[in-house]
Structures are given as C-alpha cells and as structure tokens.
GROMACS .gro file of N, CA and C in nm:
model
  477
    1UNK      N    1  -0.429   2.145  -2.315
    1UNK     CA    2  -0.329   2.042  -2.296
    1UNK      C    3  -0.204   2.079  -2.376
    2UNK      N    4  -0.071   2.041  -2.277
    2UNK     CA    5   0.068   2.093  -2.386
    2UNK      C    6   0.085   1.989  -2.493
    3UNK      N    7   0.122   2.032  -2.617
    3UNK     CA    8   0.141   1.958  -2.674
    3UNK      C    9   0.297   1.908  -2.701
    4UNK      N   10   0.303   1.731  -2.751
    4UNK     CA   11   0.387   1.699  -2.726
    4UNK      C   12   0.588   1.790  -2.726
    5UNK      N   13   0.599   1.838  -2.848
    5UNK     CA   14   0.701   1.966  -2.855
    5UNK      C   15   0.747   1.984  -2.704
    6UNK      N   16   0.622   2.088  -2.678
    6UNK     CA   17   0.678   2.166  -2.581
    6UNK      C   18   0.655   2.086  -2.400
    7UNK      N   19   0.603   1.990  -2.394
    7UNK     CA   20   0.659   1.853  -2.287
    7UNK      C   21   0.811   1.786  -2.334
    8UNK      N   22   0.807   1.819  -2.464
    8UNK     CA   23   0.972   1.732  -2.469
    8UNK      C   24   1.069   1.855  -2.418
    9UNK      N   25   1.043   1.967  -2.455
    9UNK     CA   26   1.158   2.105  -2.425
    9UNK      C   27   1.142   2.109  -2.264
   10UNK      N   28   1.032   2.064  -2.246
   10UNK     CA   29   1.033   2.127  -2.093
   10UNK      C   30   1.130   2.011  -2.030
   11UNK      N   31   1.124   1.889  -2.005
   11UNK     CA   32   1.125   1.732  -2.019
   11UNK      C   33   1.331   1.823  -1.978
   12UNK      N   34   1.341   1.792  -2.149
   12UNK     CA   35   1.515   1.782  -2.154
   12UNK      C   36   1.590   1.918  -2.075
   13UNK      N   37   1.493   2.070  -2.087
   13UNK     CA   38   1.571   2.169  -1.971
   13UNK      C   39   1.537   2.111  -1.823
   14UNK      N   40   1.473   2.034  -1.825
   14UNK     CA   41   1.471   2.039  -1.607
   14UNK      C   42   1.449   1.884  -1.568
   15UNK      N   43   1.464   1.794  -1.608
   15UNK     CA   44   1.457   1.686  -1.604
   15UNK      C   45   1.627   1.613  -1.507
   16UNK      N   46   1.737   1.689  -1.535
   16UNK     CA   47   1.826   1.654  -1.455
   16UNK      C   48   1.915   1.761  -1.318
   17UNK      N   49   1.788   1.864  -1.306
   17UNK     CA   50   1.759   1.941  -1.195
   17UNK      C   51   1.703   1.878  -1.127
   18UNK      N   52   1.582   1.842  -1.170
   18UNK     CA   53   1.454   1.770  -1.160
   18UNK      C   54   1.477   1.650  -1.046
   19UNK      N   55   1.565   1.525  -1.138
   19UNK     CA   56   1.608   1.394  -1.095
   19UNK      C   57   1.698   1.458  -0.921
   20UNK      N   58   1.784   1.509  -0.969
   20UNK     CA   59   1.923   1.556  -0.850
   20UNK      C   60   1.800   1.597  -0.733
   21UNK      N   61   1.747   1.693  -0.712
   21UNK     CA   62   1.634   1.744  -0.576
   21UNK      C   63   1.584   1.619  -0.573
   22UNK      N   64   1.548   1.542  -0.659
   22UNK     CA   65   1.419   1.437  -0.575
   22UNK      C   66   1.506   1.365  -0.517
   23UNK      N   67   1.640   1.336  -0.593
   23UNK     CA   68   1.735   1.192  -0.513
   23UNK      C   69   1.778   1.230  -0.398
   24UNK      N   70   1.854   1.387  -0.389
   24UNK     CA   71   1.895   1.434  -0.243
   24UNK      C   72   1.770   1.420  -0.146
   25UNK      N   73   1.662   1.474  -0.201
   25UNK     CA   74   1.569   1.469  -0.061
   25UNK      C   75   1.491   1.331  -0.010
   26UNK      N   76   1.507   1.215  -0.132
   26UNK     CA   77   1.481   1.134  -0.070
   26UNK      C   78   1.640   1.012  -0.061
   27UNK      N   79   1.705   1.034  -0.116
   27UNK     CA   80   1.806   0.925  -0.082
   27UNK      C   81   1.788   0.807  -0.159
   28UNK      N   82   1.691   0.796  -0.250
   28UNK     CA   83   1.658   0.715  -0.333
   28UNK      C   84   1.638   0.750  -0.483
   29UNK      N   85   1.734   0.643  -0.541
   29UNK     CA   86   1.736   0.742  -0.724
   29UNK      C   87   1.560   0.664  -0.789
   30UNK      N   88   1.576   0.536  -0.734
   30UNK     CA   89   1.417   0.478  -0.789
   30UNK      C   90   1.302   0.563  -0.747
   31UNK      N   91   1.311   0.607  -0.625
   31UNK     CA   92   1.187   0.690  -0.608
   31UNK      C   93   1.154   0.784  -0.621
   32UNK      N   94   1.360   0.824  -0.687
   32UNK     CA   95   1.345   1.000  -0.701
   32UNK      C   96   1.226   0.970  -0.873
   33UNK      N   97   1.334   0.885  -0.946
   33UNK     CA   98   1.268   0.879  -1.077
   33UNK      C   99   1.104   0.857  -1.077
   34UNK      N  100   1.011   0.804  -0.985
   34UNK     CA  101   0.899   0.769  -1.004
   34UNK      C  102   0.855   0.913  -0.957
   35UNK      N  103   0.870   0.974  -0.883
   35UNK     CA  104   0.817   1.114  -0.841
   35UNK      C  105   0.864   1.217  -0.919
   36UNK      N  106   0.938   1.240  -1.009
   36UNK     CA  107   0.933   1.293  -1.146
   36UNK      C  108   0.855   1.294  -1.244
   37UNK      N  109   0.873   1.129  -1.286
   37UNK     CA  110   0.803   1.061  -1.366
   37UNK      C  111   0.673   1.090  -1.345
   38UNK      N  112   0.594   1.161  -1.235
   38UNK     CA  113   0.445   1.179  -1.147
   38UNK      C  114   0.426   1.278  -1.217
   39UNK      N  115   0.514   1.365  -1.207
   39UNK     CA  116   0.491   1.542  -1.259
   39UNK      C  117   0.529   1.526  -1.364
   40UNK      N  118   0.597   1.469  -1.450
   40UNK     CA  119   0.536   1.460  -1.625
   40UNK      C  120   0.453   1.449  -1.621
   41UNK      N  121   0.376   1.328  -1.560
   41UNK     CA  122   0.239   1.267  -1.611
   41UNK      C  123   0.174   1.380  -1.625
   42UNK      N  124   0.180   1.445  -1.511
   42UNK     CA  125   0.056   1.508  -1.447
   42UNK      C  126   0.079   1.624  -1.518
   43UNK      N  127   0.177   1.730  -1.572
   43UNK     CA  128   0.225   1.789  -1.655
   43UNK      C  129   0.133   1.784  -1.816
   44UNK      N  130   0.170   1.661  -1.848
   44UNK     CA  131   0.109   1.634  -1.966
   44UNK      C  132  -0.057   1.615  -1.978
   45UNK      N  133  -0.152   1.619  -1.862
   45UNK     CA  134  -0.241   1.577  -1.858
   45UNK      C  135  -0.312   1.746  -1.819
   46UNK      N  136  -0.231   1.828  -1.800
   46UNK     CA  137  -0.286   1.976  -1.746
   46UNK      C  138  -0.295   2.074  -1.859
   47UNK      N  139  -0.377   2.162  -1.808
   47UNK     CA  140  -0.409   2.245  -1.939
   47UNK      C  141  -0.325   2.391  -1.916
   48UNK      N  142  -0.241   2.354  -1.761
   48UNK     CA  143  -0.162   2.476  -1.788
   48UNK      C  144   0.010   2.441  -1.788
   49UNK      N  145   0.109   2.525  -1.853
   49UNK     CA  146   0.261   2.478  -1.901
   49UNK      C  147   0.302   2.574  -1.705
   50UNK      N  148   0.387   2.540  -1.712
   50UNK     CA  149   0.502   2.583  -1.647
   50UNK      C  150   0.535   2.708  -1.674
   51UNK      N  151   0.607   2.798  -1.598
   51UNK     CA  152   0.610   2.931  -1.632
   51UNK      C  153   0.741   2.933  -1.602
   52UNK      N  154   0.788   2.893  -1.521
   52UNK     CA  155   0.935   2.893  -1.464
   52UNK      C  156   0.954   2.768  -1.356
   53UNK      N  157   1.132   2.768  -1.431
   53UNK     CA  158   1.182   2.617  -1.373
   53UNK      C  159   1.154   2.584  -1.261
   54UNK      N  160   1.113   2.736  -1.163
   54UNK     CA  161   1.105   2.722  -0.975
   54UNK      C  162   0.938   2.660  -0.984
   55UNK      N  163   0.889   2.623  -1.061
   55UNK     CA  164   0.746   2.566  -1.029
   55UNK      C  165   0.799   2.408  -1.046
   56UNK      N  166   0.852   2.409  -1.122
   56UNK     CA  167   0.862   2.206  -1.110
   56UNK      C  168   0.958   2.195  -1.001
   57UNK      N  169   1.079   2.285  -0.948
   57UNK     CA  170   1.149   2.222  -0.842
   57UNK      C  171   1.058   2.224  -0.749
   58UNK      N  172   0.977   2.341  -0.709
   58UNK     CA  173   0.856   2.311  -0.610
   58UNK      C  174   0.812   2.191  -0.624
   59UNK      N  175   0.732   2.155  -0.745
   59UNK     CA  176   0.625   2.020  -0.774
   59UNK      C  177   0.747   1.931  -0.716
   60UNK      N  178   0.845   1.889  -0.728
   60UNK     CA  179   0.944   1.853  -0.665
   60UNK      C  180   0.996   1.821  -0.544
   61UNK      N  181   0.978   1.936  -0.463
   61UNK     CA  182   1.026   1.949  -0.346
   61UNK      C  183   0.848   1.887  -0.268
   62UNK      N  184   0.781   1.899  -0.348
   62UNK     CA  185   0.626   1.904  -0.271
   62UNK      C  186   0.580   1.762  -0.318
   63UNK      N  187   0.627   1.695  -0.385
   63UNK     CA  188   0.617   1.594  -0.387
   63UNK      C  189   0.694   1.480  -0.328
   64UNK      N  190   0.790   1.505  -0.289
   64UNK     CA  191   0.879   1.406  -0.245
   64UNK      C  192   0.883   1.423  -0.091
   65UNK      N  193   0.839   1.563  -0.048
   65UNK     CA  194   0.796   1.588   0.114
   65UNK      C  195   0.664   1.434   0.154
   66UNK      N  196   0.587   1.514   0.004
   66UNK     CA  197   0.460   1.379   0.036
   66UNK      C  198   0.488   1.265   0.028
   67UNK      N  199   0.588   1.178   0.007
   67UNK     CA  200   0.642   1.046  -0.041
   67UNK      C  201   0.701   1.082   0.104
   68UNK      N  202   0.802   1.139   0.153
   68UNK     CA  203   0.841   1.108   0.284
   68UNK      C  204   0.734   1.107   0.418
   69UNK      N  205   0.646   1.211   0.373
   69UNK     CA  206   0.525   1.172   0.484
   69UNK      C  207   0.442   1.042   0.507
   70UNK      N  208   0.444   1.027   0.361
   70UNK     CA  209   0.427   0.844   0.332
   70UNK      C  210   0.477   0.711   0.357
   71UNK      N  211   0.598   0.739   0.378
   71UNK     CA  212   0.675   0.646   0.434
   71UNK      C  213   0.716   0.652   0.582
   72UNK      N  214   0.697   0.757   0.668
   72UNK     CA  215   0.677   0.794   0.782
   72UNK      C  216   0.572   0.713   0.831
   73UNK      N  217   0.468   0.750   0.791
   73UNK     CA  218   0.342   0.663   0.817
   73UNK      C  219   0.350   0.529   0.826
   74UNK      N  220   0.410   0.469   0.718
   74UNK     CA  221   0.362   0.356   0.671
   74UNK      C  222   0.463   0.251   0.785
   75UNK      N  223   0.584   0.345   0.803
   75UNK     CA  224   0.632   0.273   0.874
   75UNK      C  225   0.652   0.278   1.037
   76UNK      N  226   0.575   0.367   1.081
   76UNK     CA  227   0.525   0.362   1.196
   76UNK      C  228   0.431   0.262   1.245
   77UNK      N  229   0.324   0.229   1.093
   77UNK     CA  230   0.216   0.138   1.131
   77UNK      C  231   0.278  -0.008   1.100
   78UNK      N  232   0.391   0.016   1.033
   78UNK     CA  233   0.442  -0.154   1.048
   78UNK      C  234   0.495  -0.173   1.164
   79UNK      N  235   0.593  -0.062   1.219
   79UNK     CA  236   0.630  -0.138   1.384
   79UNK      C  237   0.542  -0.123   1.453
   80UNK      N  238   0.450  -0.112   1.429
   80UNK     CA  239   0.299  -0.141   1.535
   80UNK      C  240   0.255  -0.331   1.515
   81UNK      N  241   0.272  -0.314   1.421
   81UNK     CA  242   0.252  -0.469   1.376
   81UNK      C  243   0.326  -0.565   1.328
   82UNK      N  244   0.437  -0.608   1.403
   82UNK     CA  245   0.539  -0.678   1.369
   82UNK      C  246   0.477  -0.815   1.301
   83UNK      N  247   0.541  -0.866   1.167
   83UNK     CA  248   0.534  -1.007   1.157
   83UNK      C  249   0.635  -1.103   1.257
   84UNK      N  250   0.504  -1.226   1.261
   84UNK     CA  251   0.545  -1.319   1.376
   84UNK      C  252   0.562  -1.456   1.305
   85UNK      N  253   0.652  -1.502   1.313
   85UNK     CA  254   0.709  -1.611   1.262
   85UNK      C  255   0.635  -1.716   1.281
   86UNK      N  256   0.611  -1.722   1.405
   86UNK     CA  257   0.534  -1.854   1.461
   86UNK      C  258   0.384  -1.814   1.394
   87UNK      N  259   0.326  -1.721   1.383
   87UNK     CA  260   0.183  -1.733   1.344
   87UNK      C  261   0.203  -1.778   1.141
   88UNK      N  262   0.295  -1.713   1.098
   88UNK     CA  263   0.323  -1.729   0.978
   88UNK      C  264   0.361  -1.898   0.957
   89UNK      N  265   0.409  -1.961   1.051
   89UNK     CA  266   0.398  -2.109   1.050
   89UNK      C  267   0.296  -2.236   1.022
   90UNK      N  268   0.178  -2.152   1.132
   90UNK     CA  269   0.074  -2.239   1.101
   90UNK      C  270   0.004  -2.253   1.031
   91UNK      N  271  -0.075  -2.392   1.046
   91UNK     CA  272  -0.147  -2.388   0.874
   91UNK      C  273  -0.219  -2.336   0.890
   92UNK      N  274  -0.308  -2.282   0.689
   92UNK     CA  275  -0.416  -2.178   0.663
   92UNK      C  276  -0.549  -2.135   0.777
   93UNK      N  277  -0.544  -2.243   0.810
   93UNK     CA  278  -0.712  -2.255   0.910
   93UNK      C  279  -0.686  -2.259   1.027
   94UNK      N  280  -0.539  -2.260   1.100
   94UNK     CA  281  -0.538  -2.192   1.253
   94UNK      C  282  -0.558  -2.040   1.179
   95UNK      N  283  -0.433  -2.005   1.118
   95UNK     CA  284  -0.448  -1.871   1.076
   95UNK      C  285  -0.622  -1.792   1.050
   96UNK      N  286  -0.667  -1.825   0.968
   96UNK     CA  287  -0.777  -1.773   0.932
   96UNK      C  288  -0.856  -1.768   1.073
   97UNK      N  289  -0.858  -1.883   1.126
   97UNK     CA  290  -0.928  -1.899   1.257
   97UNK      C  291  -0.906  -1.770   1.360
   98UNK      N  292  -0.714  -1.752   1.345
   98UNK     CA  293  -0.715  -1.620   1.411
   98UNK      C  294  -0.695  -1.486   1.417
   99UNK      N  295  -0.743  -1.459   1.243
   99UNK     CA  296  -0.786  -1.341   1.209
   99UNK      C  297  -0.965  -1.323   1.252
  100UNK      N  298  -1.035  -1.444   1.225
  100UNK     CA  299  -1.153  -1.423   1.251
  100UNK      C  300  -1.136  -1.406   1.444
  101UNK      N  301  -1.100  -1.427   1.479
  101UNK     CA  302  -1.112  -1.445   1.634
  101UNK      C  303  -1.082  -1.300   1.663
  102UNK      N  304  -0.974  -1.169   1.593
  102UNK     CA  305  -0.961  -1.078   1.597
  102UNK      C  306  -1.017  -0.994   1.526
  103UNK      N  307  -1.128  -1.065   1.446
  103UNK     CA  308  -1.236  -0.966   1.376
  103UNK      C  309  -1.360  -0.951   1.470
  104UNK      N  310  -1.357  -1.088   1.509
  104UNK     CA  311  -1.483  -1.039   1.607
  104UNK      C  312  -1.427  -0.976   1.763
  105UNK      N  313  -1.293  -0.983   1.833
  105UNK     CA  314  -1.304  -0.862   1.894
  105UNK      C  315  -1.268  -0.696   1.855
  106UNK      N  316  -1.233  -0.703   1.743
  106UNK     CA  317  -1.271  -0.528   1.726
  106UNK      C  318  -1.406  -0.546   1.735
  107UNK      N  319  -1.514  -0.589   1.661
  107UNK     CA  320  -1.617  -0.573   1.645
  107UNK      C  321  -1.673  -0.547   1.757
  108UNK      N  322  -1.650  -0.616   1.878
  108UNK     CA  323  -1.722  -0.614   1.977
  108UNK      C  324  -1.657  -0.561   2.115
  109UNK      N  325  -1.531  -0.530   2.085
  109UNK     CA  326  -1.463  -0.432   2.150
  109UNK      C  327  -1.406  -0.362   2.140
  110UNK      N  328  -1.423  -0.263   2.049
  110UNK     CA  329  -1.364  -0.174   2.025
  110UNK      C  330  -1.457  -0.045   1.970
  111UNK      N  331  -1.440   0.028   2.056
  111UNK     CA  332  -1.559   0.177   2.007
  111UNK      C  333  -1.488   0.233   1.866
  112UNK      N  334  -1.637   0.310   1.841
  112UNK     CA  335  -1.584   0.400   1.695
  112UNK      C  336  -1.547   0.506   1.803
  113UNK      N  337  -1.429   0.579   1.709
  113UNK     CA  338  -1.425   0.551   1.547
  113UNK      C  339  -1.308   0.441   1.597
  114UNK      N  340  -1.240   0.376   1.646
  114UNK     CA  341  -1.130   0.257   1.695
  114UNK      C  342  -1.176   0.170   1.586
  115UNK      N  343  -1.324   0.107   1.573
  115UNK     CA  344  -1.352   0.017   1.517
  115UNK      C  345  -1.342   0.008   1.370
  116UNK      N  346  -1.424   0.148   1.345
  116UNK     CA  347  -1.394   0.197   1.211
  116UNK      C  348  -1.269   0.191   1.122
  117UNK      N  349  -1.166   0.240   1.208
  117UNK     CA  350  -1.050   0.264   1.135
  117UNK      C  351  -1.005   0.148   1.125
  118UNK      N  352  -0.984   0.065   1.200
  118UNK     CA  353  -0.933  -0.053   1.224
  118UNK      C  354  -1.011  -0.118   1.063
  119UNK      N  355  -1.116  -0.146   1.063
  119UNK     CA  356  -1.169  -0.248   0.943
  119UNK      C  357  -1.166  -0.168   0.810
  120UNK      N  358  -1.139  -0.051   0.803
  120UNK     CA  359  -1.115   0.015   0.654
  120UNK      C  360  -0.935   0.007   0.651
  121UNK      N  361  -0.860   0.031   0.746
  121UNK     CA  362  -0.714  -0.016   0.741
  121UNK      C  363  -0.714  -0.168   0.697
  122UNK      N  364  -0.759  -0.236   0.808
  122UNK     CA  365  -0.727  -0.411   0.734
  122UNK      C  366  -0.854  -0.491   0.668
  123UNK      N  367  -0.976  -0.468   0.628
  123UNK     CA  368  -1.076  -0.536   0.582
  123UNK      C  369  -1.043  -0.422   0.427
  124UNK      N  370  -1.027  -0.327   0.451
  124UNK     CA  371  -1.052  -0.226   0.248
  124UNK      C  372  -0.909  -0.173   0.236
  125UNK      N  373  -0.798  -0.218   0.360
  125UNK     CA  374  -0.688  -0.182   0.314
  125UNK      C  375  -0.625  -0.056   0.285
  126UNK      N  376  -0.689   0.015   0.301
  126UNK     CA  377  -0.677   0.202   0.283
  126UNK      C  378  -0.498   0.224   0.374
  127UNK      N  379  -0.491   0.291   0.309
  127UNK     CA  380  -0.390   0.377   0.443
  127UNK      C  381  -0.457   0.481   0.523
  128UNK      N  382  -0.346   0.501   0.635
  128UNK     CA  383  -0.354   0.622   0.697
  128UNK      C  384  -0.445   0.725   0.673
  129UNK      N  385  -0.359   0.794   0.564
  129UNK     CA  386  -0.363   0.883   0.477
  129UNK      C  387  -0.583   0.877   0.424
  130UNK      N  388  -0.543   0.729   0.331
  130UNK     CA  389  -0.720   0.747   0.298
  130UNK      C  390  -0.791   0.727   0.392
  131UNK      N  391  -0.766   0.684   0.523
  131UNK     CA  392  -0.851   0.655   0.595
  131UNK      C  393  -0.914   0.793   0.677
  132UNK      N  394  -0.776   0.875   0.690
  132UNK     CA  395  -0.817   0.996   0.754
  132UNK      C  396  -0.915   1.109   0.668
  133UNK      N  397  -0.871   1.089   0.557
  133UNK     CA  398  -0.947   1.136   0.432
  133UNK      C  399  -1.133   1.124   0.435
  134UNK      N  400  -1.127   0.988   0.382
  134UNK     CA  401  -1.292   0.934   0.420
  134UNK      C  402  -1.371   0.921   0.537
  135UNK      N  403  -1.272   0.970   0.658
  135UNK     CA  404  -1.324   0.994   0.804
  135UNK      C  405  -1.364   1.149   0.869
  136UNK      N  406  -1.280   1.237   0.785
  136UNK     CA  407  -1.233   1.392   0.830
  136UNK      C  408  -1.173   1.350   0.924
  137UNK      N  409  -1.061   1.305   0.881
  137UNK     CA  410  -0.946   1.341   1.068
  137UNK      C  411  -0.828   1.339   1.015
  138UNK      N  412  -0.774   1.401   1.097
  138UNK     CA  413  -0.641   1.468   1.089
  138UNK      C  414  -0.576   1.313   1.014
  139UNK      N  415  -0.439   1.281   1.016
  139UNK     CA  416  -0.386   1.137   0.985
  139UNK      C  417  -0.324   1.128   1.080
  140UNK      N  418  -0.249   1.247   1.181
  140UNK     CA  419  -0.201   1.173   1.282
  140UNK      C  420  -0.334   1.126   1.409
  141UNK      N  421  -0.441   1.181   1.360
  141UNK     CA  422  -0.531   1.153   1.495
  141UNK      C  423  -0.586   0.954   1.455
  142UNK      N  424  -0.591   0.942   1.301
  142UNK     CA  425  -0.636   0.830   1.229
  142UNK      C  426  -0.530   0.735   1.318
  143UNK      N  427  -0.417   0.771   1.278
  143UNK     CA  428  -0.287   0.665   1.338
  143UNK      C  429  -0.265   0.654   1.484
  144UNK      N  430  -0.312   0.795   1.565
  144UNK     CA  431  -0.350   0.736   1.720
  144UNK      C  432  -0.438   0.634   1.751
  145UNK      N  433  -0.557   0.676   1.636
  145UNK     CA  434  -0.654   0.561   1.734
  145UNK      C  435  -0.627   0.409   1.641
  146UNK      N  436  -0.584   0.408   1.543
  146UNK     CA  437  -0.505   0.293   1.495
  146UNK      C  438  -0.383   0.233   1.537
  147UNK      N  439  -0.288   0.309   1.610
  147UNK     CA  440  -0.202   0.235   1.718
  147UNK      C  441  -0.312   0.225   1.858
  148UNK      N  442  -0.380   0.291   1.907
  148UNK     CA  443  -0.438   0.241   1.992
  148UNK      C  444  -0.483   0.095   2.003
  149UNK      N  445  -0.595   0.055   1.919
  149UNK     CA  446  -0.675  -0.048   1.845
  149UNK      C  447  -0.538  -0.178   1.861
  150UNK      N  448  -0.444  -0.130   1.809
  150UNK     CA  449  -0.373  -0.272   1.744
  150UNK      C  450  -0.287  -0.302   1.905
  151UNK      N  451  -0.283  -0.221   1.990
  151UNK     CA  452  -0.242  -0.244   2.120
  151UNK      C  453  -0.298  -0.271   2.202
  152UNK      N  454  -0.449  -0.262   2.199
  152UNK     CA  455  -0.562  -0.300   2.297
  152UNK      C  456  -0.581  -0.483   2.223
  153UNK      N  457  -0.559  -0.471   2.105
  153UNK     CA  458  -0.536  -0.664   2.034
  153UNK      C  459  -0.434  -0.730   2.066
  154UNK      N  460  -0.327  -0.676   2.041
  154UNK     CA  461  -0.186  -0.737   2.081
  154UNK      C  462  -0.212  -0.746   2.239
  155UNK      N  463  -0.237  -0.696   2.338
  155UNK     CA  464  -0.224  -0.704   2.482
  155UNK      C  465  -0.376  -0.871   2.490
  156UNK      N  466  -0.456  -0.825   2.402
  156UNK     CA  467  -0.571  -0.920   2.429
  156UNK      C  468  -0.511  -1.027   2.412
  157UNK      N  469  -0.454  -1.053   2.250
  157UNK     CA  470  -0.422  -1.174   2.241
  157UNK      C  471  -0.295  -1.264   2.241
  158UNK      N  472  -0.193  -1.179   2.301
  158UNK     CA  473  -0.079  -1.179   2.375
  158UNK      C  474  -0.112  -1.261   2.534
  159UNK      N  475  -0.202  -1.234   2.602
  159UNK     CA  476  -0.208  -1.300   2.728
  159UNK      C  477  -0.267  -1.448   2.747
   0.00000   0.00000   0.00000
C-alpha cells in the first residue's frame, strides 16, 4: 500500500490533468470530480504506485467511458418507462394494486430469461449492467429482453 507522502505527490502532479480529461469527456465538473475522486480511492487502497502520468489519464479516460456507458443505459431504460402523472395521482392502494396486477403478469407471462430480468431489474433493483453480470449476458442483450418485457406490459396494460 502507498503511503500517505507519496498519494499526496502523486494527488498534487496530476490531479488538474486529471480533473480537465474527466470534465471534457464527460461535460460534467461534478462527475468529472467523483470519477477522480474513484481513482484516488482506489489508488490508495492498491499495492501498486503509478509509473507514469499516462496510467491515471488512462484510469481516466477508462473510467469516465464507463460512467458514459452508464448513463447510456440508464437512460435508455428510463425512456422505456416513462413516469405517468395520472398513475402517480392515485392513492397508495390503487397503486400498489397495480404494481401487483403487473407482478403477476410477468410472472405468468412472460418467459425466461424476460421474466428473470424483469424481477431482478424492479423487485432487487440491479441495473443493466448487474443484471447482465449475474445472468452471463451481454448488457445490450439484458436491455433487449428488458425493453422487450416492459413493451409486451405497457401494450397489456395500455389497452
């Protein structure tokens, strides 16, 4: 593990290299700073230093690719699922009533893995990402059959 010293030297030479790549590639100075802030951590927690500055702009550039793949995702699966005003209206127990009414048709209509993904996305909340993980599948194949699923519901309970 580095000790503190030489995390502060490393820290103050590349830290405003560092900041500038994450903000250009994502357009965001908050998220540039938290995806920095990642590779300190993770920096400080490793038993090997840095050898040259082109390894943290990498950790850099390779991290903030993954934050944009992340937000790609995430927001593909929200315009799959628009919030609806009118359902957000009614009280707790229509609501609940018609989440359960759409728990029991995945359950009972919807094949694996459709079904699967569907109740580890909204019953354990996972993303994409973990879902494709704890399944072996690709994440864009996870997010096909997860836009599938939420379009075979929306058409059900749309009519």
């Amino acid at each position: 593990m580095m000790t503190k010293k030489e995390l502060e030297t490393i820290f103050r030479q590349n830290y405003s290299k560092m900041i500038h790549l994450a903000s250009v590639l994502l357009g965001d100075d908050e998220a540039a700073e938290d995806v920095v802030q990642d590779i300190f951590l993770r920096l400080a927690d490793s038993d090997i230093s840095p050898k040259t500055d082109n390894y943290l702009l990498s950790a850099v550039r390779n991290a903030c690719l993954n934050r944009i793949r992340q937000m790609r995702l995430h927001e593909r699966v929200r315009r799959l699922l628009p919030v609806e005003s009118e359902t957000d209206l009614q009280p707790l127990d229509k609501r609940l009533e018609r989440l359960d009414s759409i728990s029991a048709y995945a359950d009972e209509q919807l094949e694996e893995p459709h079904r699967s993904i569907f109740h580890l996305r909204f019953d354990d909340d996972l993303t994409v990402a973990e879902i494709a993980r704890r399944l072996n599948l690709n994440p864009n194949t996870a997010y096909k059959y997860l836009a599938q699923s939420l379009q075979r519901i929306r058409n059900h309970f749309n009519h």
